[in-house]
Amino acid sequence: MLVLSEADVADVLPMADVIEAVELGLRAQAQDKVVQPVRVVVRNGAGMFGSMPCSIDGTGLGAKLVTFFPDNVRLGLHTHNAIIELFDPQTGVPSALLDGRLITEMRTAATSAIATRELAREGANVVAMIGTGVQARSHVQALQTIGMLRALRVWGRTPDNAKKLADWASGLGIKASVSATIPDACRGAHVVCTVTPSTIPIVEDADIEQGTHVNAVGSSAPSMQELAPGLVGRARLFVDTVEGAMRESGDILAAIREGKLPPEPELVRLCDVVVKQAQGRRSADEITIFKSLGMAIEDVACAAVAVERAKVKKIGTEITV
Ligand code: NDP
């Protein structure tokens, strides 16, 4: 079995290739070539542990095991940690074990980049980033990779972290500034990315102008929320899977509870937009929201590419279990 560390994964997977791998996974999903149950989540009081298995015809069989422990920040540890195990699709024999933390970081932003490319209005390149952590940086890299990030406004709960993110983005050649409030960051932005673990809405209905595309990434459990129910009810909604969104998205469930969405709202799968089976943006002034929850196929598609590349470059460690 080939073992790839985080450094090995970084060595073989640039962002452009992660975007390509995720897109292949989405195309397979749209063509019914994947088996992917809604993830199983176990909570132990300190954090969340998720198990995310899937099969992608012709690409791979595997699972990601991922944890989210928000208090790790105080320990100087990553809040998300993960491993990905791949198995031979013909024999079921374990074939590779990879660090999954970096793939989680990159594939999430890659998926948002694909959603932005498909759903944001023509010429969109002014981005508001709400949150300043790992996902915020990765989203900057992914949006810059697809050429949709000219100007960046950063809002962060901790102003120092917002400044650090803006300074780092400036170093990448982006016109970046810190916004004192979320409404300030969103005003005039073509794309808004929310990347916080907030449990209450932090982006209000009035903050989002017509024509904006929102990547709502942070709220990944029913107990979490970033967007006001009125905003969710006013937008066209795009999701990774309908079952996952109806079970896990605090933003969508709250909007249904508050009567801003019907009990069975229209949720369009991003994969169907990618293959043109469903319509994306219909007009320059509608609000589109991609409610991202993350899918196993994104992880396994990226892991499969990483393993292929690592074998060619002869990196990683072979072990027998
Ligand atoms: P980090 O811990 O690296 O960053 C979290 C950021 O959110 C920090 O800027 C932090 O601010 C800010 N923050 C924390 N709590 C609040 C709050 N109550 N209100 C406003 N801001 C807050 O996490 P990641 O960037 O890795 O992940 C961000 C979110 O994305 C998480 O909720 C995670 O579950 C979700 N996620 C979703 C994925 C998907 O596939 N959809 C995949 C991976 C993550 P400060 O600097 O002050 O601490």
GROMACS .gro file of C-alpha atoms and ligand atoms in nm:
model
  369
    1MET     CA    1   0.000   0.000   0.000
    2LEU     CA    2   0.136   0.343  -0.094
    3VAL     CA    3   0.137   0.600   0.187
    4LEU     CA    4   0.139   0.971   0.095
    5SER     CA    5   0.207   1.237   0.355
    6GLU     CA    6   0.069   1.591   0.337
    7ALA     CA    7   0.401   1.704   0.185
    8ASP     CA    8   0.377   1.430  -0.079
    9VAL     CA    9   0.021   1.537  -0.168
   10ALA     CA   10   0.133   1.902  -0.191
   11ASP     CA   11   0.416   1.795  -0.422
   12VAL     CA   12   0.184   1.631  -0.678
   13LEU     CA   13  -0.142   1.827  -0.659
   14PRO     CA   14  -0.139   2.194  -0.769
   15MET     CA   15  -0.472   2.377  -0.740
   16ALA     CA   16  -0.540   2.372  -1.115
   17ASP     CA   17  -0.524   1.992  -1.112
   18VAL     CA   18  -0.747   1.970  -0.804
   19ILE     CA   19  -1.007   2.176  -0.990
   20GLU     CA   20  -0.980   1.939  -1.287
   21ALA     CA   21  -1.011   1.627  -1.065
   22VAL     CA   22  -1.316   1.765  -0.883
   23GLU     CA   23  -1.478   1.851  -1.215
   24LEU     CA   24  -1.427   1.492  -1.336
   25GLY     CA   25  -1.592   1.371  -1.015
   26LEU     CA   26  -1.887   1.607  -1.071
   27ARG     CA   27  -1.928   1.485  -1.430
   28ALA     CA   28  -1.934   1.124  -1.308
   29GLN     CA   29  -2.195   1.221  -1.046
   30ALA     CA   30  -2.415   1.382  -1.313
   31GLN     CA   31  -2.389   1.065  -1.524
   32ASP     CA   32  -2.492   0.842  -1.229
   33LYS     CA   33  -2.150   0.680  -1.221
   34VAL     CA   34  -2.100   0.727  -0.848
   35VAL     CA   35  -2.228   0.561  -0.533
   36GLN     CA   36  -2.208   0.801  -0.241
   37PRO     CA   37  -2.423   0.780   0.073
   38VAL     CA   38  -2.472   1.087   0.294
   39ARG     CA   39  -2.179   1.090   0.538
   40VAL     CA   40  -2.211   0.931   0.880
   41VAL     CA   41  -2.124   1.178   1.157
   42VAL     CA   42  -2.031   1.087   1.515
   43ARG     CA   43  -1.998   1.357   1.782
   44ASN     CA   44  -1.803   1.309   2.107
   45GLY     CA   45  -1.854   1.643   2.279
   46ALA     CA   46  -1.520   1.785   2.166
   47GLY     CA   47  -1.576   1.760   1.793
   48MET     CA   48  -1.717   1.578   1.491
   49PHE     CA   49  -1.593   1.261   1.321
   50GLY     CA   50  -1.725   1.190   0.971
   51SER     CA   51  -1.702   0.881   0.754
   52MET     CA   52  -1.737   0.946   0.379
   53PRO     CA   53  -1.719   0.641   0.149
   54CYS     CA   54  -1.779   0.637  -0.226
   55SER     CA   55  -1.722   0.456  -0.552
   56ILE     CA   56  -1.658   0.638  -0.882
   57ASP     CA   57  -1.677   0.417  -1.192
   58GLY     CA   58  -1.339   0.405  -1.362
   59THR     CA   59  -1.174   0.631  -1.102
   60GLY     CA   60  -1.170   0.473  -0.761
   61LEU     CA   61  -1.316   0.323  -0.449
   62GLY     CA   62  -1.239   0.467  -0.109
   63ALA     CA   63  -1.335   0.668   0.195
   64LYS     CA   64  -1.231   0.978   0.378
   65LEU     CA   65  -1.231   0.980   0.757
   66VAL     CA   66  -1.242   1.342   0.870
   67THR     CA   67  -1.254   1.523   1.204
   68PHE     CA   68  -1.354   1.878   1.291
   69PHE     CA   69  -1.242   1.991   1.636
   70PRO     CA   70  -1.296   2.370   1.654
   71ASP     CA   71  -1.101   2.420   1.980
   72ASN     CA   72  -0.782   2.289   1.815
   73VAL     CA   73  -0.706   2.653   1.730
   74ARG     CA   74  -0.607   2.704   2.096
   75LEU     CA   75  -0.369   2.408   2.073
   76GLY     CA   76  -0.207   2.539   1.756
   77LEU     CA   77  -0.349   2.242   1.562
   78HIS     CA   78  -0.558   2.235   1.245
   79THR     CA   79  -0.935   2.233   1.315
   80HIS     CA   80  -0.985   1.978   1.034
   81ASN     CA   81  -0.781   1.658   1.004
   82ALA     CA   82  -0.839   1.366   0.770
   83ILE     CA   83  -0.707   1.055   0.604
   84ILE     CA   84  -0.820   0.899   0.276
   85GLU     CA   85  -0.800   0.525   0.210
   86LEU     CA   86  -0.823   0.393  -0.146
   87PHE     CA   87  -0.899   0.031  -0.239
   88ASP     CA   88  -0.847  -0.157  -0.564
   89PRO     CA   89  -1.192  -0.136  -0.732
   90GLN     CA   90  -1.157  -0.493  -0.873
   91THR     CA   91  -1.026  -0.679  -0.567
   92GLY     CA   92  -1.106  -0.454  -0.271
   93VAL     CA   93  -0.743  -0.476  -0.159
   94PRO     CA   94  -0.624  -0.154   0.016
   95SER     CA   95  -0.404   0.032  -0.231
   96ALA     CA   96  -0.317   0.371  -0.081
   97LEU     CA   97  -0.340   0.575   0.237
   98LEU     CA   98  -0.312   0.952   0.203
   99ASP     CA   99  -0.319   1.256   0.420
  100GLY     CA  100  -0.668   1.400   0.364
  101ARG     CA  101  -0.628   1.734   0.538
  102LEU     CA  102  -0.472   1.916   0.247
  103ILE     CA  103  -0.709   1.751  -0.002
  104THR     CA  104  -1.004   1.869   0.211
  105GLU     CA  105  -0.860   2.220   0.215
  106MET     CA  106  -0.803   2.231  -0.161
  107ARG     CA  107  -1.097   2.034  -0.301
  108THR     CA  108  -1.349   2.244  -0.106
  109ALA     CA  109  -1.216   2.565  -0.260
  110ALA     CA  110  -1.184   2.395  -0.599
  111THR     CA  111  -1.554   2.306  -0.587
  112SER     CA  112  -1.642   2.666  -0.498
  113ALA     CA  113  -1.429   2.782  -0.791
  114ILE     CA  114  -1.624   2.556  -1.026
  115ALA     CA  115  -1.951   2.686  -0.879
  116THR     CA  116  -1.830   3.043  -0.924
  117ARG     CA  117  -1.725   2.982  -1.283
  118GLU     CA  118  -2.066   2.827  -1.358
  119LEU     CA  119  -2.291   3.058  -1.157
  120ALA     CA  120  -2.135   3.402  -1.107
  121ARG     CA  121  -2.232   3.670  -1.354
  122GLU     CA  122  -2.020   3.751  -1.659
  123GLY     CA  123  -1.699   3.934  -1.566
  124ALA     CA  124  -1.731   3.872  -1.190
  125ASN     CA  125  -1.396   3.935  -1.018
  126VAL     CA  126  -1.463   4.132  -0.697
  127VAL     CA  127  -1.479   3.889  -0.406
  128ALA     CA  128  -1.579   3.930  -0.041
  129MET     CA  129  -1.425   3.674   0.193
  130ILE     CA  130  -1.614   3.629   0.519
  131GLY     CA  131  -1.369   3.439   0.740
  132THR     CA  132  -0.991   3.426   0.744
  133GLY     CA  133  -0.888   3.065   0.815
  134VAL     CA  134  -0.766   2.773   0.607
  135GLN     CA  135  -1.064   2.778   0.372
  136ALA     CA  136  -1.034   3.154   0.317
  137ARG     CA  137  -0.676   3.116   0.189
  138SER     CA  138  -0.761   2.817  -0.021
  139HIS     CA  139  -1.058   3.001  -0.176
  140VAL     CA  140  -0.829   3.291  -0.266
  141GLN     CA  141  -0.593   3.047  -0.441
  142ALA     CA  142  -0.873   2.865  -0.624
  143LEU     CA  143  -1.050   3.182  -0.743
  144GLN     CA  144  -0.720   3.330  -0.855
  145THR     CA  145  -0.641   3.006  -1.040
  146ILE     CA  146  -0.959   3.040  -1.249
  147GLY     CA  147  -0.893   3.411  -1.311
  148MET     CA  148  -1.194   3.539  -1.116
  149LEU     CA  149  -1.019   3.735  -0.841
  150ARG     CA  150  -0.904   4.089  -0.913
  151ALA     CA  151  -1.014   4.260  -0.592
  152LEU     CA  152  -1.065   4.103  -0.249
  153ARG     CA  153  -1.242   4.242   0.056
  154VAL     CA  154  -1.175   4.051   0.376
  155TRP     CA  155  -1.392   4.050   0.686
  156GLY     CA  156  -1.273   3.854   0.989
  157ARG     CA  157  -1.392   3.819   1.347
  158THR     CA  158  -1.032   3.886   1.453
  159PRO     CA  159  -0.911   4.201   1.271
  160ASP     CA  160  -0.544   4.092   1.291
  161ASN     CA  161  -0.625   3.773   1.101
  162ALA     CA  162  -0.817   3.972   0.840
  163LYS     CA  163  -0.513   4.196   0.791
  164LYS     CA  164  -0.281   3.895   0.760
  165LEU     CA  165  -0.505   3.740   0.493
  166ALA     CA  166  -0.531   4.068   0.301
  167ASP     CA  167  -0.151   4.121   0.317
  168TRP     CA  168  -0.091   3.766   0.196
  169ALA     CA  169  -0.337   3.812  -0.092
  170SER     CA  170  -0.172   4.144  -0.186
  171GLY     CA  171   0.153   3.949  -0.215
  172LEU     CA  172  -0.019   3.733  -0.479
  173GLY     CA  173  -0.092   4.044  -0.686
  174ILE     CA  174  -0.454   4.081  -0.575
  175LYS     CA  175  -0.596   4.422  -0.480
  176ALA     CA  176  -0.688   4.326  -0.124
  177SER     CA  177  -0.833   4.527   0.163
  178VAL     CA  178  -0.985   4.470   0.506
  179SER     CA  179  -1.353   4.557   0.562
  180ALA     CA  180  -1.467   4.666   0.906
  181THR     CA  181  -1.810   4.505   0.872
  182ILE     CA  182  -1.972   4.229   0.670
  183PRO     CA  183  -2.206   4.475   0.490
  184ASP     CA  184  -1.898   4.680   0.390
  185ALA     CA  185  -1.726   4.370   0.252
  186CYS     CA  186  -2.032   4.258   0.054
  187ARG     CA  187  -2.128   4.596  -0.093
  188GLY     CA  188  -2.029   4.590  -0.460
  189ALA     CA  189  -1.886   4.237  -0.442
  190HIS     CA  190  -1.973   4.007  -0.731
  191VAL     CA  191  -1.893   3.693  -0.533
  192VAL     CA  192  -1.923   3.636  -0.156
  193CYS     CA  193  -1.759   3.337   0.014
  194THR     CA  194  -1.862   3.250   0.370
  195VAL     CA  195  -1.602   3.028   0.537
  196THR     CA  196  -1.672   3.032   0.912
  197PRO     CA  197  -1.812   2.777   1.160
  198SER     CA  198  -2.072   3.028   1.282
  199THR     CA  199  -2.385   2.889   1.448
  200ILE     CA  200  -2.593   3.203   1.388
  201PRO     CA  201  -2.654   3.393   1.063
  202ILE     CA  202  -2.377   3.648   1.007
  203VAL     CA  203  -2.471   3.754   0.652
  204GLU     CA  204  -2.807   3.933   0.651
  205ASP     CA  205  -3.053   3.948   0.364
  206ALA     CA  206  -2.985   4.321   0.313
  207ASP     CA  207  -2.607   4.262   0.285
  208ILE     CA  208  -2.632   4.082  -0.049
  209GLU     CA  209  -2.699   4.281  -0.366
  210GLN     CA  210  -2.896   4.143  -0.660
  211GLY     CA  211  -2.672   3.957  -0.905
  212THR     CA  212  -2.430   3.829  -0.639
  213HIS     CA  213  -2.308   3.470  -0.632
  214VAL     CA  214  -2.253   3.328  -0.281
  215ASN     CA  215  -2.039   3.025  -0.196
  216ALA     CA  216  -2.173   2.924   0.148
  217VAL     CA  217  -1.908   2.685   0.272
  218GLY     CA  218  -1.885   2.708   0.648
  219SER     CA  219  -2.213   2.579   0.784
  220SER     CA  220  -2.175   2.205   0.742
  221ALA     CA  221  -2.414   2.074   1.009
  222PRO     CA  222  -2.778   2.140   1.105
  223SER     CA  223  -2.657   2.331   1.414
  224MET     CA  224  -2.453   2.577   1.205
  225GLN     CA  225  -2.570   2.879   1.008
  226GLU     CA  226  -2.405   3.163   0.819
  227LEU     CA  227  -2.682   3.308   0.600
  228ALA     CA  228  -3.005   3.474   0.713
  229PRO     CA  229  -3.313   3.265   0.619
  230GLY     CA  230  -3.455   3.559   0.420
  231LEU     CA  231  -3.146   3.561   0.198
  232VAL     CA  232  -3.164   3.184   0.143
  233GLY     CA  233  -3.532   3.221   0.051
  234ARG     CA  234  -3.455   3.500  -0.200
  235ALA     CA  235  -3.187   3.309  -0.393
  236ARG     CA  236  -3.166   3.019  -0.639
  237LEU     CA  237  -3.004   2.734  -0.452
  238PHE     CA  238  -2.734   2.499  -0.583
  239VAL     CA  239  -2.605   2.205  -0.378
  240ASP     CA  240  -2.366   1.908  -0.394
  241THR     CA  241  -2.644   1.654  -0.328
  242VAL     CA  242  -3.010   1.711  -0.247
  243GLU     CA  243  -3.013   1.441   0.026
  244GLY     CA  244  -2.705   1.590   0.196
  245ALA     CA  245  -2.841   1.945   0.183
  246MET     CA  246  -3.176   1.841   0.330
  247ARG     CA  247  -3.004   1.650   0.609
  248GLU     CA  248  -2.701   1.866   0.692
  249SER     CA  249  -2.740   2.227   0.579
  250GLY     CA  250  -2.829   2.446   0.877
  251ASP     CA  251  -2.885   2.738   0.636
  252ILE     CA  252  -3.146   2.553   0.428
  253LEU     CA  253  -3.314   2.380   0.724
  254ALA     CA  254  -3.352   2.713   0.910
  255ALA     CA  255  -3.503   2.880   0.602
  256ILE     CA  256  -3.758   2.596   0.576
  257ARG     CA  257  -3.835   2.617   0.950
  258GLU     CA  258  -3.894   2.991   0.921
  259GLY     CA  259  -4.118   2.955   0.616
  260LYS     CA  260  -3.874   3.134   0.382
  261LEU     CA  261  -3.847   2.815   0.174
  262PRO     CA  262  -4.112   2.548   0.107
  263PRO     CA  263  -4.067   2.210   0.283
  264GLU     CA  264  -3.927   2.065  -0.039
  265PRO     CA  265  -3.735   2.355  -0.194
  266GLU     CA  266  -3.594   2.352  -0.545
  267LEU     CA  267  -3.230   2.252  -0.503
  268VAL     CA  268  -3.021   2.220  -0.820
  269ARG     CA  269  -2.716   1.994  -0.812
  270LEU     CA  270  -2.393   2.169  -0.915
  271CYS     CA  271  -2.293   1.860  -1.115
  272ASP     CA  272  -2.602   1.897  -1.334
  273VAL     CA  273  -2.508   2.257  -1.412
  274VAL     CA  274  -2.153   2.151  -1.501
  275VAL     CA  275  -2.278   1.903  -1.765
  276LYS     CA  276  -2.556   2.143  -1.879
  277GLN     CA  277  -2.832   1.909  -1.757
  278ALA     CA  278  -2.963   2.198  -1.546
  279GLN     CA  279  -2.970   2.570  -1.595
  280GLY     CA  280  -2.724   2.780  -1.397
  281ARG     CA  281  -2.767   3.156  -1.364
  282ARG     CA  282  -3.078   3.274  -1.552
  283SER     CA  283  -3.029   3.651  -1.534
  284ALA     CA  284  -2.768   3.909  -1.440
  285ASP     CA  285  -2.962   4.017  -1.132
  286GLU     CA  286  -3.062   3.692  -0.965
  287ILE     CA  287  -2.880   3.582  -0.648
  288THR     CA  288  -2.724   3.237  -0.670
  289ILE     CA  289  -2.608   3.044  -0.363
  290PHE     CA  290  -2.391   2.735  -0.382
  291LYS     CA  291  -2.445   2.563  -0.048
  292SER     CA  292  -2.133   2.350  -0.018
  293LEU     CA  293  -2.122   2.059   0.223
  294GLY     CA  294  -1.842   1.858   0.065
  295MET     CA  295  -1.863   1.514  -0.094
  296ALA     CA  296  -1.658   1.195  -0.081
  297ILE     CA  297  -1.626   1.192  -0.461
  298GLU     CA  298  -1.424   1.514  -0.444
  299ASP     CA  299  -1.181   1.348  -0.201
  300VAL     CA  300  -1.151   1.017  -0.384
  301ALA     CA  301  -1.116   1.183  -0.727
  302CYS     CA  302  -0.829   1.400  -0.596
  303ALA     CA  303  -0.669   1.110  -0.407
  304ALA     CA  304  -0.672   0.896  -0.721
  305VAL     CA  305  -0.490   1.168  -0.918
  306ALA     CA  306  -0.239   1.216  -0.634
  307VAL     CA  307  -0.157   0.844  -0.626
  308GLU     CA  308  -0.119   0.825  -1.003
  309ARG     CA  309   0.122   1.121  -1.001
  310ALA     CA  310   0.313   0.994  -0.697
  311LYS     CA  311   0.377   0.662  -0.871
  312VAL     CA  312   0.515   0.840  -1.175
  313LYS     CA  313   0.736   1.065  -0.958
  314LYS     CA  314   0.828   0.769  -0.735
  315ILE     CA  315   0.740   0.947  -0.411
  316GLY     CA  316   0.565   0.815  -0.099
  317THR     CA  317   0.630   0.508   0.113
  318GLU     CA  318   0.524   0.150   0.034
  319ILE     CA  319   0.404  -0.042   0.340
  320THR     CA  320   0.245  -0.381   0.400
  321VAL     CA  321  -0.043  -0.402   0.647
  322NDP     P1  322  -1.046   2.760   1.033
  322NDP     O1  323  -1.057   2.717   1.176
  322NDP     O2  324  -0.914   2.756   0.967
  322NDP     O3  325  -1.103   2.910   1.018
  322NDP     C1  326  -1.224   2.949   1.072
  322NDP     C2  327  -1.248   3.097   1.048
  322NDP     O4  328  -1.380   3.129   1.094
  322NDP     C3  329  -1.154   3.189   1.122
  322NDP     O5  330  -1.135   3.304   1.044
  322NDP     C4  331  -1.233   3.224   1.249
  322NDP     O6  332  -1.201   3.350   1.300
  322NDP     C5  333  -1.373   3.234   1.192
  322NDP     N1  334  -1.477   3.212   1.293
  322NDP     C6  335  -1.482   3.115   1.387
  322NDP     N2  336  -1.598   3.122   1.455
  322NDP     C7  337  -1.666   3.228   1.404
  322NDP     C8  338  -1.790   3.288   1.433
  322NDP     N3  339  -1.869   3.240   1.528
  322NDP     N4  340  -1.829   3.396   1.361
  322NDP     C9  341  -1.748   3.444   1.262
  322NDP     N5  342  -1.629   3.393   1.231
  322NDP    C10  343  -1.589   3.285   1.301
  322NDP     O7  344  -1.152   2.670   0.957
  322NDP     P2  345  -1.157   2.636   0.803
  322NDP     O8  346  -1.126   2.756   0.725
  322NDP     O9  347  -1.083   2.510   0.776
  322NDP    O10  348  -1.312   2.599   0.787
  322NDP    C11  349  -1.410   2.702   0.789
  322NDP    C12  350  -1.549   2.640   0.783
  322NDP    O11  351  -1.563   2.567   0.662
  322NDP    C13  352  -1.581   2.539   0.895
  322NDP    O12  353  -1.709   2.567   0.943
  322NDP    C14  354  -1.580   2.406   0.828
  322NDP    O13  355  -1.668   2.313   0.885
  322NDP    C15  356  -1.623   2.442   0.687
  322NDP     N6  357  -1.573   2.347   0.589
  322NDP    C16  358  -1.659   2.308   0.489
  322NDP    C17  359  -1.620   2.218   0.394
  322NDP    C18  360  -1.711   2.184   0.282
  322NDP    O14  361  -1.681   2.093   0.206
  322NDP     N7  362  -1.820   2.256   0.264
  322NDP    C19  363  -1.487   2.154   0.400
  322NDP    C20  364  -1.400   2.208   0.502
  322NDP    C21  365  -1.445   2.299   0.592
  322NDP     P3  366  -1.084   3.377   1.406
  322NDP    O15  367  -0.965   3.413   1.322
  322NDP    O16  368  -1.135   3.487   1.487
  322NDP    O17  369  -1.064   3.249   1.484
   0.00000   0.00000   0.00000
